[in-house]
PDB file of C-alpha atoms in Angstrom:
ATOM      1  CA  UNK M  29      10.578  -6.012  45.838  1.00 47.00           C
ATOM      2  CA  UNK M  30       7.489  -5.643  43.649  1.00 51.00           C
ATOM      3  CA  UNK M  31       4.424  -3.502  44.191  1.00 48.00           C
ATOM      4  CA  UNK M  32       1.484  -5.466  45.589  1.00 50.00           C
ATOM      5  CA  UNK M  33      -1.297  -2.870  45.260  1.00 52.00           C
ATOM      6  CA  UNK M  34      -4.737  -4.461  45.178  1.00 56.00           C
ATOM      7  CA  UNK M  35      -6.599  -4.041  41.856  1.00 55.00           C
ATOM      8  CA  UNK M  36      -9.736  -3.172  43.883  1.00 68.00           C
ATOM      9  CA  UNK M  37      -8.170   0.191  44.727  1.00 80.00           C
ATOM     10  CA  UNK M  38      -8.126   1.605  41.193  1.00 87.00           C
ATOM     11  CA  UNK M  39      -9.957   4.918  40.880  1.00 90.00           C
ATOM     12  CA  UNK M  40     -10.732   4.375  37.161  1.00 91.00           C
ATOM     13  CA  UNK M  41     -12.122   1.584  35.019  1.00 91.00           C
ATOM     14  CA  UNK M  42      -9.310  -0.636  33.743  1.00 91.00           C
ATOM     15  CA  UNK M  43      -9.066  -0.701  29.951  1.00 92.00           C
ATOM     16  CA  UNK M  44      -6.502  -3.521  29.568  1.00 93.00           C
ATOM     17  CA  UNK M  45      -6.289  -5.881  32.556  1.00 91.00           C
ATOM     18  CA  UNK M  46      -3.212  -7.727  31.264  1.00 95.00           C
ATOM     19  CA  UNK M  47      -1.301  -4.506  30.605  1.00 95.00           C
ATOM     20  CA  UNK M  48      -2.179  -3.159  34.050  1.00 92.00           C
ATOM     21  CA  UNK M  49      -1.187  -6.447  35.682  1.00 92.00           C
ATOM     22  CA  UNK M  50       2.114  -6.469  33.776  1.00 95.00           C
ATOM     23  CA  UNK M  51       2.830  -2.879  34.831  1.00 94.00           C
ATOM     24  CA  UNK M  52       1.970  -3.617  38.476  1.00 92.00           C
ATOM     25  CA  UNK M  53       4.292  -6.635  38.502  1.00 94.00           C
ATOM     26  CA  UNK M  54       7.076  -4.516  37.030  1.00 95.00           C
ATOM     27  CA  UNK M  55       6.584  -1.545  39.358  1.00 94.00           C
ATOM     28  CA  UNK M  56       9.122  -1.455  42.222  1.00 94.00           C
ATOM     29  CA  UNK M  57       7.979  -1.066  45.822  1.00 94.00           C
ATOM     30  CA  UNK M  58       7.964   2.384  47.458  1.00 94.00           C
ATOM     31  CA  UNK M  59      11.310   1.780  49.213  1.00 96.00           C
ATOM     32  CA  UNK M  60      12.978   0.943  45.903  1.00 95.00           C
ATOM     33  CA  UNK M  61      11.404   3.989  44.247  1.00 95.00           C
ATOM     34  CA  UNK M  62      12.724   6.176  47.098  1.00 94.00           C
ATOM     35  CA  UNK M  63      16.183   4.650  46.617  1.00 92.00           C
ATOM     36  CA  UNK M  64      16.086   5.357  42.889  1.00 92.00           C
ATOM     37  CA  UNK M  65      15.003   8.942  43.529  1.00 94.00           C
ATOM     38  CA  UNK M  66      17.865   9.437  46.006  1.00 92.00           C
ATOM     39  CA  UNK M  67      20.320   7.949  43.493  1.00 92.00           C
ATOM     40  CA  UNK M  68      19.160  10.287  40.720  1.00 93.00           C
ATOM     41  CA  UNK M  69      19.196  13.243  43.095  1.00 94.00           C
ATOM     42  CA  UNK M  70      22.913  12.650  43.701  1.00 93.00           C
ATOM     43  CA  UNK M  71      23.497  12.134  39.969  1.00 93.00           C
ATOM     44  CA  UNK M  72      21.550  15.299  39.075  1.00 94.00           C
ATOM     45  CA  UNK M  73      24.253  17.659  40.313  1.00 95.00           C
ATOM     46  CA  UNK M  74      26.457  18.973  37.446  1.00 95.00           C
ATOM     47  CA  UNK M  75      29.514  19.206  39.713  1.00 95.00           C
ATOM     48  CA  UNK M  76      29.187  15.582  40.762  1.00 96.00           C
ATOM     49  CA  UNK M  77      28.729  14.537  37.144  1.00 96.00           C
ATOM     50  CA  UNK M  78      31.948  16.348  36.214  1.00 96.00           C
ATOM     51  CA  UNK M  79      33.763  14.454  38.968  1.00 97.00           C
ATOM     52  CA  UNK M  80      32.287  11.127  37.874  1.00 97.00           C
ATOM     53  CA  UNK M  81      33.191  11.677  34.232  1.00 96.00           C
ATOM     54  CA  UNK M  82      36.727  12.713  35.221  1.00 97.00           C
ATOM     55  CA  UNK M  83      37.039   9.484  37.205  1.00 97.00           C
ATOM     56  CA  UNK M  84      35.993   7.453  34.163  1.00 96.00           C
ATOM     57  CA  UNK M  85      39.569   7.899  32.914  1.00 95.00           C
ATOM     58  CA  UNK M  86      40.955   6.212  36.022  1.00 96.00           C
ATOM     59  CA  UNK M  87      41.759   6.808  39.701  1.00 97.00           C
ATOM     60  CA  UNK M  88      42.684  10.302  40.875  1.00 97.00           C
ATOM     61  CA  UNK M  89      43.564  11.831  44.225  1.00 97.00           C
ATOM     62  CA  UNK M  90      41.400  14.718  45.458  1.00 96.00           C
ATOM     63  CA  UNK M  91      44.084  17.300  44.582  1.00 96.00           C
ATOM     64  CA  UNK M  92      44.448  16.102  40.996  1.00 97.00           C
ATOM     65  CA  UNK M  93      40.679  15.826  40.685  1.00 97.00           C
ATOM     66  CA  UNK M  94      40.362  19.426  41.927  1.00 97.00           C
ATOM     67  CA  UNK M  95      42.816  20.508  39.232  1.00 98.00           C
ATOM     68  CA  UNK M  96      40.935  18.616  36.514  1.00 97.00           C
ATOM     69  CA  UNK M  97      37.533  20.073  37.384  1.00 96.00           C
ATOM     70  CA  UNK M  98      38.969  23.457  38.439  1.00 97.00           C
ATOM     71  CA  UNK M  99      37.467  23.506  41.910  1.00 97.00           C
ATOM     72  CA  UNK M 100      38.857  23.860  45.406  1.00 97.00           C
ATOM     73  CA  UNK M 101      40.025  20.707  47.178  1.00 96.00           C
ATOM     74  CA  UNK M 102      37.498  21.448  49.903  1.00 96.00           C
ATOM     75  CA  UNK M 103      34.608  21.557  47.412  1.00 97.00           C
ATOM     76  CA  UNK M 104      35.832  18.382  45.704  1.00 97.00           C
ATOM     77  CA  UNK M 105      36.137  16.573  49.037  1.00 96.00           C
ATOM     78  CA  UNK M 106      32.604  17.625  49.962  1.00 96.00           C
ATOM     79  CA  UNK M 107      31.223  16.259  46.677  1.00 97.00           C
ATOM     80  CA  UNK M 108      33.307  13.069  46.921  1.00 97.00           C
ATOM     81  CA  UNK M 109      31.729  12.344  50.300  1.00 96.00           C
ATOM     82  CA  UNK M 110      28.253  12.555  48.773  1.00 95.00           C
ATOM     83  CA  UNK M 111      29.357  10.305  45.902  1.00 97.00           C
ATOM     84  CA  UNK M 112      30.904   7.797  48.315  1.00 96.00           C
ATOM     85  CA  UNK M 113      27.748   7.788  50.466  1.00 94.00           C
ATOM     86  CA  UNK M 114      25.742   6.993  47.320  1.00 94.00           C
ATOM     87  CA  UNK M 115      28.191   4.174  46.426  1.00 94.00           C
ATOM     88  CA  UNK M 116      29.168   5.869  43.172  1.00 96.00           C
ATOM     89  CA  UNK M 117      32.861   6.273  44.024  1.00 97.00           C
ATOM     90  CA  UNK M 118      35.272   4.418  46.261  1.00 97.00           C
ATOM     91  CA  UNK M 119      38.632   5.303  47.705  1.00 97.00           C
ATOM     92  CA  UNK M 120      41.790   3.306  48.109  1.00 96.00           C
ATOM     93  CA  UNK M 121      44.889   4.305  50.022  1.00 96.00           C
ATOM     94  CA  UNK M 122      48.180   4.337  48.107  1.00 92.00           C
ATOM     95  CA  UNK M 123      50.759   5.204  50.759  1.00 94.00           C
ATOM     96  CA  UNK M 124      49.753   8.627  52.077  1.00 94.00           C
ATOM     97  CA  UNK M 125      47.523   9.319  49.089  1.00 94.00           C
ATOM     98  CA  UNK M 126      43.826   8.495  48.864  1.00 96.00           C
ATOM     99  CA  UNK M 127      42.850   7.602  45.300  1.00 97.00           C
ATOM    100  CA  UNK M 128      39.256   7.887  44.158  1.00 98.00           C
ATOM    101  CA  UNK M 129      37.678   5.824  41.402  1.00 98.00           C
ATOM    102  CA  UNK M 130      34.239   4.863  40.165  1.00 97.00           C
ATOM    103  CA  UNK M 131      32.690   2.323  42.511  1.00 96.00           C
ATOM    104  CA  UNK M 132      32.111  -0.264  39.779  1.00 95.00           C
ATOM    105  CA  UNK M 133      31.455  -0.736  36.077  1.00 94.00           C
ATOM    106  CA  UNK M 134      27.757   0.025  36.554  1.00 94.00           C
ATOM    107  CA  UNK M 135      28.525   3.683  37.249  1.00 95.00           C
ATOM    108  CA  UNK M 136      30.499   4.010  34.008  1.00 95.00           C
ATOM    109  CA  UNK M 137      27.708   2.170  32.151  1.00 95.00           C
ATOM    110  CA  UNK M 138      25.055   4.527  33.499  1.00 95.00           C
ATOM    111  CA  UNK M 139      27.077   7.551  32.373  1.00 94.00           C
ATOM    112  CA  UNK M 140      27.789   6.017  28.957  1.00 93.00           C
ATOM    113  CA  UNK M 141      24.205   4.948  28.245  1.00 95.00           C
ATOM    114  CA  UNK M 142      22.893   8.346  29.364  1.00 92.00           C
ATOM    115  CA  UNK M 143      25.309  10.194  27.081  1.00 91.00           C
ATOM    116  CA  UNK M 144      24.375   7.916  24.159  1.00 93.00           C
ATOM    117  CA  UNK M 145      20.696   8.566  24.822  1.00 93.00           C
ATOM    118  CA  UNK M 146      21.235  12.329  24.871  1.00 91.00           C
ATOM    119  CA  UNK M 147      23.261  12.214  21.646  1.00 92.00           C
ATOM    120  CA  UNK M 148      20.456  10.275  19.925  1.00 90.00           C
ATOM    121  CA  UNK M 149      18.087  13.088  20.843  1.00 77.00           C
ATOM    122  CA  UNK M 150      20.359  15.587  19.074  1.00 75.00           C
ATOM    123  CA  UNK M 151      19.893  13.822  15.722  1.00 69.00           C
TER     124      UNK M 151
END
């Protein structure tokens, strides 16, 4: 949903009406902004990012994931719950084993584009 703030509420004189109008039409509503902030808050944790990048290689059970990231199973399970709640990972039962994977291709894309952006800054 787009922001519908009235132009009459601007505290300063507008310099470029078209640019301001374009920006207002592009600006998400407060609920969407809050959702984005919550998403990035989950993504901002280095431990969760390690789990997500480990899962880029394919599905893993919590025990194998704990071995890969060198953390306790309890700590991994705690972080996986936060990632599941944020719809960044999903789980699928394979017999008695619960396998975790990235929720969809968007998660991998976000990680990839972010890494590319950071590498460009190193040049």
